[in-house]
Short mmCIF file of C-alpha atoms in Angstrom, two decimals:
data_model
loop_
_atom_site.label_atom_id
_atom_site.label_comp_id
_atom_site.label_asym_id
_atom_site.label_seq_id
_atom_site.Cartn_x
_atom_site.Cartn_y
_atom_site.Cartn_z
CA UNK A 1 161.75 158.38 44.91
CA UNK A 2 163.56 160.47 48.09
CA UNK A 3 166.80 158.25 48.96
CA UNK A 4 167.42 157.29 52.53
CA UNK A 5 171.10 159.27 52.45
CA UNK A 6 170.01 161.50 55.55
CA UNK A 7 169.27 157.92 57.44
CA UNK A 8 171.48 157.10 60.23
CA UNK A 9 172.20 153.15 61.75
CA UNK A 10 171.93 152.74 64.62
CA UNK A 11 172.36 148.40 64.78
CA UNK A 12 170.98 145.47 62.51
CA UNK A 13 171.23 145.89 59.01
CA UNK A 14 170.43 148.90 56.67
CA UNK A 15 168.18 146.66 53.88
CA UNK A 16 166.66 143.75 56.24
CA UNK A 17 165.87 140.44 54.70
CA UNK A 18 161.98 140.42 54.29
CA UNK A 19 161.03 137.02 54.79
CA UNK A 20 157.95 135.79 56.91
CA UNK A 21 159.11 133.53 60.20
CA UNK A 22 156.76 131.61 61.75
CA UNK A 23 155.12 133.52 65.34
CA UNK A 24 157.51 133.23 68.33
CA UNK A 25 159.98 131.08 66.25
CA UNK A 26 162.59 129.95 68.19
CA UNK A 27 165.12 132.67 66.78
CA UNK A 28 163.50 134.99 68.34
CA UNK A 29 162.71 133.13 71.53
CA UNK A 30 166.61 132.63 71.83
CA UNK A 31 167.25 136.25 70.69
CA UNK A 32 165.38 137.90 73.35
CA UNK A 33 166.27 135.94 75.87
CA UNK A 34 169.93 136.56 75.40
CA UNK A 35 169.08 140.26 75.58
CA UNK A 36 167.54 139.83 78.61
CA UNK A 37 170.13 137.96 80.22
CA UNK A 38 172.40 140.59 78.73
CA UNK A 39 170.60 143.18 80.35
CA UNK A 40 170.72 141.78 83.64
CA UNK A 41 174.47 141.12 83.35
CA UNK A 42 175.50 144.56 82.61
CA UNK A 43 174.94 148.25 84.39
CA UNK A 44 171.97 148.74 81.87
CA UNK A 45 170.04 146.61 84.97
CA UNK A 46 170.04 149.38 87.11
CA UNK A 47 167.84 151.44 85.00
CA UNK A 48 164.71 151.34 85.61
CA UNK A 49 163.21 151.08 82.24
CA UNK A 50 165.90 148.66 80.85
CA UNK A 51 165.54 146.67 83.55
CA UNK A 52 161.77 146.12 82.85
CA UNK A 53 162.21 145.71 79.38
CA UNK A 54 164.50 142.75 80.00
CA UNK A 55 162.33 141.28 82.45
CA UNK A 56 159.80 141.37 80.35
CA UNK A 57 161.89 139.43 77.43
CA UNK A 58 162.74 136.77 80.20
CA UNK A 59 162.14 133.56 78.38
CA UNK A 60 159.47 131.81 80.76
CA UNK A 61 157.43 135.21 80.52
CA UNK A 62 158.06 134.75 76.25
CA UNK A 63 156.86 131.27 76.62
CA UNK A 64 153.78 132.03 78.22
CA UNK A 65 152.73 134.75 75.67
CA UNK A 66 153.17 131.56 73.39
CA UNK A 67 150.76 129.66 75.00
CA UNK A 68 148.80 132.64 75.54
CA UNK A 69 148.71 132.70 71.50
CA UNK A 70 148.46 129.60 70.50
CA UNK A 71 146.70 129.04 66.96
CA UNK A 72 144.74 125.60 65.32
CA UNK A 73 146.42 127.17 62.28
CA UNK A 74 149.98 127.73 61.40
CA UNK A 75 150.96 131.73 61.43
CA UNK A 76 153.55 133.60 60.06
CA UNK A 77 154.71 137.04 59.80
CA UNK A 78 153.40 139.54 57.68
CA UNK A 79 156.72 140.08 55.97
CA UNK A 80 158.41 143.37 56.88
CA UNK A 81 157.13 146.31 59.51
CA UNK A 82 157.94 148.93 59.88
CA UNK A 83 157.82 150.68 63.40
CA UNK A 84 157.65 154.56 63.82
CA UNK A 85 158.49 154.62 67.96
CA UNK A 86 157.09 158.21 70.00
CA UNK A 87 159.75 160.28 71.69
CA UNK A 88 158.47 160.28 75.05
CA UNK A 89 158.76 156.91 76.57
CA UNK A 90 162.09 156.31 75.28
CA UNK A 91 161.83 151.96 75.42
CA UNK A 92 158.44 151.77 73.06
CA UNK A 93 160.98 150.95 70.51
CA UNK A 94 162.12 148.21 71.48
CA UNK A 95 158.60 146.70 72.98
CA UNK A 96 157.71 147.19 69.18
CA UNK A 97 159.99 145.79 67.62
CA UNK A 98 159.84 142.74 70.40
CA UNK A 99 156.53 142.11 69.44
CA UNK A 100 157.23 142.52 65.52
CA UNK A 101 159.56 139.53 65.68
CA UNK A 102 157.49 137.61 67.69
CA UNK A 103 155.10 137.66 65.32
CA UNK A 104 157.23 136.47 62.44
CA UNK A 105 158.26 140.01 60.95
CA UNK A 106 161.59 141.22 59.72
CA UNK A 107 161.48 145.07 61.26
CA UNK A 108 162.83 148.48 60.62
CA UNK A 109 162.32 150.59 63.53
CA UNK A 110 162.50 154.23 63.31
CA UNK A 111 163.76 155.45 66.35
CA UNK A 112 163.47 159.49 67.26
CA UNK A 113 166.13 161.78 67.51
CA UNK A 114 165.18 162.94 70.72
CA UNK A 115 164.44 159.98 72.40
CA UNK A 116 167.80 160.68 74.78
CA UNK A 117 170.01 158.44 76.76
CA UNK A 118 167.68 155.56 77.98
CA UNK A 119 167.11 154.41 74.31
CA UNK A 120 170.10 155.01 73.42
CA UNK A 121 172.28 152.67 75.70
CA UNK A 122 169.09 149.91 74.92
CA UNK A 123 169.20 149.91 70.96
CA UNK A 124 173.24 149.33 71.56
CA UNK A 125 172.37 146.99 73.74
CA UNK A 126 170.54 144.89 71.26
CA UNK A 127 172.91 145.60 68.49
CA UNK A 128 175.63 144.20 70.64
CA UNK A 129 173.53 140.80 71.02
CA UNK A 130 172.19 141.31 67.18
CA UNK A 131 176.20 140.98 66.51
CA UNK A 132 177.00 137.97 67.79
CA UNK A 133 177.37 135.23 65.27
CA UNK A 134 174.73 132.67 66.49
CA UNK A 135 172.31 135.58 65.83
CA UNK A 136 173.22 136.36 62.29
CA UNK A 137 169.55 135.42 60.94
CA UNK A 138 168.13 137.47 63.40
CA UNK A 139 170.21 140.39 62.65
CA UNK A 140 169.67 140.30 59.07
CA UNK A 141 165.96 140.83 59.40
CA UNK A 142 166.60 143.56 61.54
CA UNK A 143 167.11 147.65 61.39
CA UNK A 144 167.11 150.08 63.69
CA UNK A 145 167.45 153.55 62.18
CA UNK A 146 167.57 157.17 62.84
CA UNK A 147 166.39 160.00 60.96
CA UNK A 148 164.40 164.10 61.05
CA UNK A 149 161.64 164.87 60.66
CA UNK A 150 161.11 163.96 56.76
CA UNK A 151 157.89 163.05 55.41
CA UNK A 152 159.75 161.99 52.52
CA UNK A 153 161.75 159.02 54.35
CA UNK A 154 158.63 157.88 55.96
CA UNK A 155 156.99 157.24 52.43
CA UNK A 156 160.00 155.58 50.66
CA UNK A 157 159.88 153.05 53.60
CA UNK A 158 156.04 153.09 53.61
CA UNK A 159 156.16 151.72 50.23
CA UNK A 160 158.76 149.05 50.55
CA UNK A 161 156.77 148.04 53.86
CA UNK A 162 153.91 144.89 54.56
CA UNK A 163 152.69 146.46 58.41
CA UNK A 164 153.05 149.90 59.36
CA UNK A 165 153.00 150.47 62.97
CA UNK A 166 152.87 154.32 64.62
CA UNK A 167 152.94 155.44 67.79
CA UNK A 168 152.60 159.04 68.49
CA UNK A 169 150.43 161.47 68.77
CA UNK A 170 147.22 162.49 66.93
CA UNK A 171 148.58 165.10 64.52
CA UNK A 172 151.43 162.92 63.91
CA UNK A 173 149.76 159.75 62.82
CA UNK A 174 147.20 162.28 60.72
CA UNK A 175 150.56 163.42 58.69
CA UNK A 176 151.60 159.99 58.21
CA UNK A 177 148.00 158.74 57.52
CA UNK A 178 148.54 160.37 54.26
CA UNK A 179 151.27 158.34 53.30
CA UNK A 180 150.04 155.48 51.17
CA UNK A 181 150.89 151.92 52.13
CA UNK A 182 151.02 149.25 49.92
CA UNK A 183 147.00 147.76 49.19
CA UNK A 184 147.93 144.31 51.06
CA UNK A 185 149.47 146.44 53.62
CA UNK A 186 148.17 146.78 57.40
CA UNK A 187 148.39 149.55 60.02
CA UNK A 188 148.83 149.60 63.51
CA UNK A 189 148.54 153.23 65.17
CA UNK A 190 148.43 154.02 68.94
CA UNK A 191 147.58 157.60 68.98
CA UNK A 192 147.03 160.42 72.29
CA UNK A 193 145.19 158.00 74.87
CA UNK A 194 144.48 158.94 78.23
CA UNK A 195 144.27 156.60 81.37
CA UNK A 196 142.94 156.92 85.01
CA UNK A 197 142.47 155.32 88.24
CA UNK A 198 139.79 154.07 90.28
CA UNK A 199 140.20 153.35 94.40
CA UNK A 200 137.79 152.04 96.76
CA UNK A 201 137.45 154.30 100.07
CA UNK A 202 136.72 151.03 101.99
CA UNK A 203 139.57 149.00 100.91
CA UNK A 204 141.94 151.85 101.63
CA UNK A 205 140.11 152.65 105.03
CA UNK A 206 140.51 148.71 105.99
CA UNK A 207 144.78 148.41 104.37
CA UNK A 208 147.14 149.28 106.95
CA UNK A 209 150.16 151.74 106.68
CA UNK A 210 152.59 149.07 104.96
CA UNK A 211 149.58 148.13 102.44
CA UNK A 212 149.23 151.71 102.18
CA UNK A 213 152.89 152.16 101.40
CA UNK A 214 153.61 149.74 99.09
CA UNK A 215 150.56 151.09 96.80
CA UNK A 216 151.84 154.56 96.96
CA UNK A 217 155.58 152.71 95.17
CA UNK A 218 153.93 151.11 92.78
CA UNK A 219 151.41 154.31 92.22
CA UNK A 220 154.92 156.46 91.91
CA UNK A 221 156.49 153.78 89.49
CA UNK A 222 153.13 153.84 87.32
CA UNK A 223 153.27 157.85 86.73
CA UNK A 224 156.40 159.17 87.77
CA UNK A 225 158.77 157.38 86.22
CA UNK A 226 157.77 158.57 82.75
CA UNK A 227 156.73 161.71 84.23
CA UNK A 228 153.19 160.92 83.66
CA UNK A 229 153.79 160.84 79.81
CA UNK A 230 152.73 157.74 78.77
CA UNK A 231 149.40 156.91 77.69
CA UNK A 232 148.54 154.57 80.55
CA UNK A 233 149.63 156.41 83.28
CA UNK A 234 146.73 157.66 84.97
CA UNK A 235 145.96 161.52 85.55
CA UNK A 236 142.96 161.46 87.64
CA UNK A 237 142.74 159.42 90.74
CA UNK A 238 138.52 158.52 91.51
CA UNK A 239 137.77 157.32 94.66
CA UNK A 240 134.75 155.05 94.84
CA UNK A 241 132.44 155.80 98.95
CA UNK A 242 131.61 152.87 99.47
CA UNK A 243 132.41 152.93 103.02
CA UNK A 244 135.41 153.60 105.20
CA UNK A 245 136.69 157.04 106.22
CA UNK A 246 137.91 159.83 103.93
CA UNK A 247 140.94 160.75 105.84
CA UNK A 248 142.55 158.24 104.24
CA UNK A 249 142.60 159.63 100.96
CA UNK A 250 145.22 162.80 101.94
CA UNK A 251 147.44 159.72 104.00
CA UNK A 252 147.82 158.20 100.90
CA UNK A 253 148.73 161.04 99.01
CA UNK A 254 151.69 161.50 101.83
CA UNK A 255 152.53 158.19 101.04
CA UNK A 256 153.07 159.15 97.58
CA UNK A 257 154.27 162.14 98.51
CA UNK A 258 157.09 160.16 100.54
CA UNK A 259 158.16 158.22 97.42
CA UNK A 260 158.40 161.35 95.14
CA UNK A 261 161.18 162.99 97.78
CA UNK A 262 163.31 159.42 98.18
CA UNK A 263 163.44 159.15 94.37
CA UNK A 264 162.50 162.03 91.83
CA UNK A 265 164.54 163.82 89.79
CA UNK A 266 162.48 167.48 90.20
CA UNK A 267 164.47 170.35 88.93
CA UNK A 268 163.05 173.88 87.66
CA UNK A 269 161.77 172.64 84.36
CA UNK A 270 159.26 170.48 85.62
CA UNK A 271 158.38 173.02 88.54
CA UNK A 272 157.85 175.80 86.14
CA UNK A 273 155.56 173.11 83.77
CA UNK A 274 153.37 172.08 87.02
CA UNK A 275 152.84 175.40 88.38
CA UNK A 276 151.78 176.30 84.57
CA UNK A 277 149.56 173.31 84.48
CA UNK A 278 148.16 173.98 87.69
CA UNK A 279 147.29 177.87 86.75
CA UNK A 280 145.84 176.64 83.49
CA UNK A 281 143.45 174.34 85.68
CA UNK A 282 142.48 177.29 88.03
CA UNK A 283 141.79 179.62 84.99
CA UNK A 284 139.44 176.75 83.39
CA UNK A 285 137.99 174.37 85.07
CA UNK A 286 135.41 174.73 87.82
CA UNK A 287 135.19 176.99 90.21
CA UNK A 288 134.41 174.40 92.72
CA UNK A 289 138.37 173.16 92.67
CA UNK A 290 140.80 172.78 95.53
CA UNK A 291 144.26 172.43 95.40
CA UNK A 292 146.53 170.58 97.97
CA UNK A 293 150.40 170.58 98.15
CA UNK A 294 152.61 167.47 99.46
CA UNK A 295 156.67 167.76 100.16
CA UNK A 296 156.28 171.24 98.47
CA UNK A 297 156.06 171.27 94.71
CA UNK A 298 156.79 167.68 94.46
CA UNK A 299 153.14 166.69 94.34
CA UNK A 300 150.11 168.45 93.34
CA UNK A 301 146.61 167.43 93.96
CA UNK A 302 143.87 168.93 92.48
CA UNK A 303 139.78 167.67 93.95
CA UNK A 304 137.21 168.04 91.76
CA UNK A 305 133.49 168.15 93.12
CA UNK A 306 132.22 167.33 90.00
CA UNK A 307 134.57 166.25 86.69
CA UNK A 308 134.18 168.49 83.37
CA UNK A 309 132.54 166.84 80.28
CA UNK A 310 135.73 166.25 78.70
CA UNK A 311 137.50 164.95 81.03
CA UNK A 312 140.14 163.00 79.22
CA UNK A 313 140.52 165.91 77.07
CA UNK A 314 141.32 168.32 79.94
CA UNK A 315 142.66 166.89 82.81
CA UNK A 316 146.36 166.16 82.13
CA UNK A 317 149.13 166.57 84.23
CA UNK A 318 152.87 165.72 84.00
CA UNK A 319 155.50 165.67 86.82
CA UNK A 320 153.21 164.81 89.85
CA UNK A 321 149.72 166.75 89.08
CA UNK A 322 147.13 164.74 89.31
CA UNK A 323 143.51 165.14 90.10
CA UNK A 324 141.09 163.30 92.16
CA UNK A 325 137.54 163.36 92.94
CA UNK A 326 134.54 161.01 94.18
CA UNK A 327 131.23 158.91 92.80
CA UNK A 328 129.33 157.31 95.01
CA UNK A 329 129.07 154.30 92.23
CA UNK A 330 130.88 152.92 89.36
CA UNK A 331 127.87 153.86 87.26
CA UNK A 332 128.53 157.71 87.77
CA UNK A 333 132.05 157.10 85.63
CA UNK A 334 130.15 156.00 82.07
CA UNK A 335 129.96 159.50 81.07
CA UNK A 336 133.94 159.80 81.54
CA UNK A 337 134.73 156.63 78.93
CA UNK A 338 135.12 158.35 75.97
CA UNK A 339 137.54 156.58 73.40
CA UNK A 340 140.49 158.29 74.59
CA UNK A 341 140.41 156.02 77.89
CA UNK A 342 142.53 153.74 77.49
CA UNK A 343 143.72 151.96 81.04
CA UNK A 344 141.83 151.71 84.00
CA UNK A 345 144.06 151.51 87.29
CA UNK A 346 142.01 149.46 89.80
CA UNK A 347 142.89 148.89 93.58
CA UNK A 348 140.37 147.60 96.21
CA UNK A 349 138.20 145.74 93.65
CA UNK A 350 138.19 142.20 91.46
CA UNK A 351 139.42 143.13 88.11
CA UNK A 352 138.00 140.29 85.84
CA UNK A 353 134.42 141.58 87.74
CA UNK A 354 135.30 145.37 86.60
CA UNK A 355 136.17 144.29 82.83
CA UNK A 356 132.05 142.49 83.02
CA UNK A 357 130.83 145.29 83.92
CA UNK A 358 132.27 147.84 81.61
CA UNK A 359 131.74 145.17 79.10
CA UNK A 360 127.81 144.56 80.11
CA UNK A 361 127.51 148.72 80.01
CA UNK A 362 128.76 148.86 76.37
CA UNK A 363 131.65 151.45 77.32
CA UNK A 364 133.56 153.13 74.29
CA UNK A 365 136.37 153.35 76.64
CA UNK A 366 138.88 151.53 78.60
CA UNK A 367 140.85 148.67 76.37
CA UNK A 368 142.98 147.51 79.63
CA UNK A 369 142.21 147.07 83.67
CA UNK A 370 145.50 146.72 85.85
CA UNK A 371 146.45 147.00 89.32
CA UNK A 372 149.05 149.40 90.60
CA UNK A 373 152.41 148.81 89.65
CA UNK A 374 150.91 146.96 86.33
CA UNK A 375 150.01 150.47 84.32
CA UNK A 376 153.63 150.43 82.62
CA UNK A 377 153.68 146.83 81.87
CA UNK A 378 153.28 146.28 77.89
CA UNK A 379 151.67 143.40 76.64
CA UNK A 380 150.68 141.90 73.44
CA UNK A 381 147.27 142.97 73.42
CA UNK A 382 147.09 147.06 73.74
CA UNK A 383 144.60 149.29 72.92
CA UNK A 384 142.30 146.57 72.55
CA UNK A 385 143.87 145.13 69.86
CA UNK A 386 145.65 141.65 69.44
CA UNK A 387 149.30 142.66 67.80
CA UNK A 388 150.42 138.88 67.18
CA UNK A 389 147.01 138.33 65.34
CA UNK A 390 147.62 142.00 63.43
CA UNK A 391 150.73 141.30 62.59
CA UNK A 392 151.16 137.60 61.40
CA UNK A 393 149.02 135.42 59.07
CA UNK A 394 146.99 132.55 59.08
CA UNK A 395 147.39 129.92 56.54
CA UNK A 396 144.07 128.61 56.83
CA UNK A 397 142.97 124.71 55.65
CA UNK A 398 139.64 124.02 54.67
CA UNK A 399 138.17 120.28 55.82
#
């Protein structure tokens, strides 16, 4: 079998312990809350991402996913997983290997080579807590690892491994498909999703400017921030007539426009990718497409009359393109859900009464309906799937 030599540690421990903890044990409670206090003690805080990864691993937020999770039965961790993080939202890592421990696991956690300076300064961050002596268990059942490209690696830790978990992209998780996993084995993959949003005209028409405003921020935090790269930020914006006036559509954008200028990092790079994107979308999509400019390059908008039949397939932008269009009803967007849909942003409407009536229309798409601001926000169930229940165990006790 291929040796791990060409492996690189990055914190924990190089062979983790293996053995099954009970879900949100209190080692891990304690663990994660020290790195978020950590977090918000040190310069790390005034990252973005960091900071929302430690707010997340805030302990009264950690004790309500227990409660949220609560079994009749006792659970415990599969045994080891191992986590295969994407390259492109550089904190999945850590999210994934939150939720691993949570739900009893010892982890390895492969993190990319690429994944640049955000994930870097976090996985240090955690080895720095992983190394102090009151989290010794903790760190033993822990590795977070670095490594190319190398098919080889992947199945020498596949083998040794009780839950596989992949995120990345659809070619990717093909590839490592193919790699066998033990037979009691599970898998977890997240592959390419795509996500959207869905406005109502009236409740737009009806907010006023500071309303307005402070949807636009947390519209800019759910797609700009990762440059529109992750799977739930939304790509198409769909406004709903039910009423109001129109005109407010294009004072929103400004809005949004207004946050991109105070806060973007827009250099020639992601220029030169938009203006690609945006000449790709002239030479293919309808003809009945108009395209609208806000604080210069810094936003693209792109209004569709009518949307193309494979609409998660096609329309994709990165660095502020997005597109927008209308339906008169919520009915008119069933031929969009494909299985690639994977979050629904909703403003203007009740979102428990949205998830009923996707539900009652037997979409194939949308696993998750947030507000603005919420797109980002990871949780424990994703994709439609329960990771503490995937991961763990019951130990079952028949009356």
């Amino acid at each position: 079998m291929q040796t791990k030599t060409s492996v690189t540690l990055l914190a924990g421990v190089l062979q983790p312990e293996r053995e099954p903890y009970p879900v949100f044990s209190a080692e891990a409670m304690d663990f994660l809350a020290a790195v978020s206090a950590e977090i918000g003690a040190s310069e790390l805080h005034g990252i973005p991402e960091i900071a929302a990864f430690g707010f997340w691993c805030r302990r009264a937020h950690l004790e309500a996913l227990a409660r949220r999770h609560v079994s009749p039965f006792p659970r415990l961790g599969r045994g080891l997983a191992f986590h295969i993080a994407p390259s492109n939202v550089p904190t999945m890592f850590a999210y994934s290997y939150t939720i691993g421990l949570l739900a009893g696991n010892a982890n390895i956690v492969r993190l990319s080579e690429r994944g640049g300076e955000i994930g870097t300064a976090l996985c240090a961050c955690i080895g720095r807590v992983l190394n102090r002596p009151e989290f010794e268990s903790v760190k033993r059942r822990t590795s977070f690892i670095s490594y190319g490209r190398d098919d080889a690696v992947t199945a020498a830790y596949t083998a040794e491994c009780d839950a596989r978990v992949v995120w990345s992209g659809d070619e990717t998780i093909r590839r490592i498909r193919a790699l066998p996993l033990p037979p009691h084995a599970v898998e977890l993959v997240f592959p390419d999703r795509w996500s959207f949003a869905l406005f109502s005209q009236a409740a737009f028409s009806q907010a006023d400017e500071e309303t307005l405003a402070a949807w636009a921020h947390r519209f800019y935090n759910d797609t700009y921030l990762m440059d529109q790269n992750a799977c739930s930020a939304p790509h198409l914006v769909v406004w709903e007539n039910d009423g109001g006036d129109p005109a407010v559509r294009p004072r929103w954008w400004e809005k949004v426009a207004a946050e991109a200028q105070a806060a973007y990092r827009f250099g020639a790079y992601q220029a030169a990718r938009k203006y690609e994107q945006l000449c790709l979308a002239a030479m293919t999509l309808p003809e009945d497409i108009s395209v609208r400019q806000y604080a210069g390059n810094l936003l693209y908008v792109a209004s569709l009359k009518k949307l193309p039949a494979e609409a998660a397939e096609t329309l994709r932008g990165t660095f502020g393109f997005f597109y927008e269009t209308e339906i008169r009803n919520k009915d008119e967007l069933l031929p969009l859900l494909s299985f690639k849909v994977q979050t629904l942003c909703a403003e203007g409407y009740r979102r428990e009464e949205l998830a009923h009536f996707f539900a009652q229309r037997r979409a194939a798409g949308i696993d998750r309906i947030a507000a603005l601001g919420q797109a980002m926000e990871m949780d424990t169930i994703w994709d439609g799937k329960d990771l503490i229940a995937e991961l763990s165990r019951i130990i079952s006790s028949l009356k």
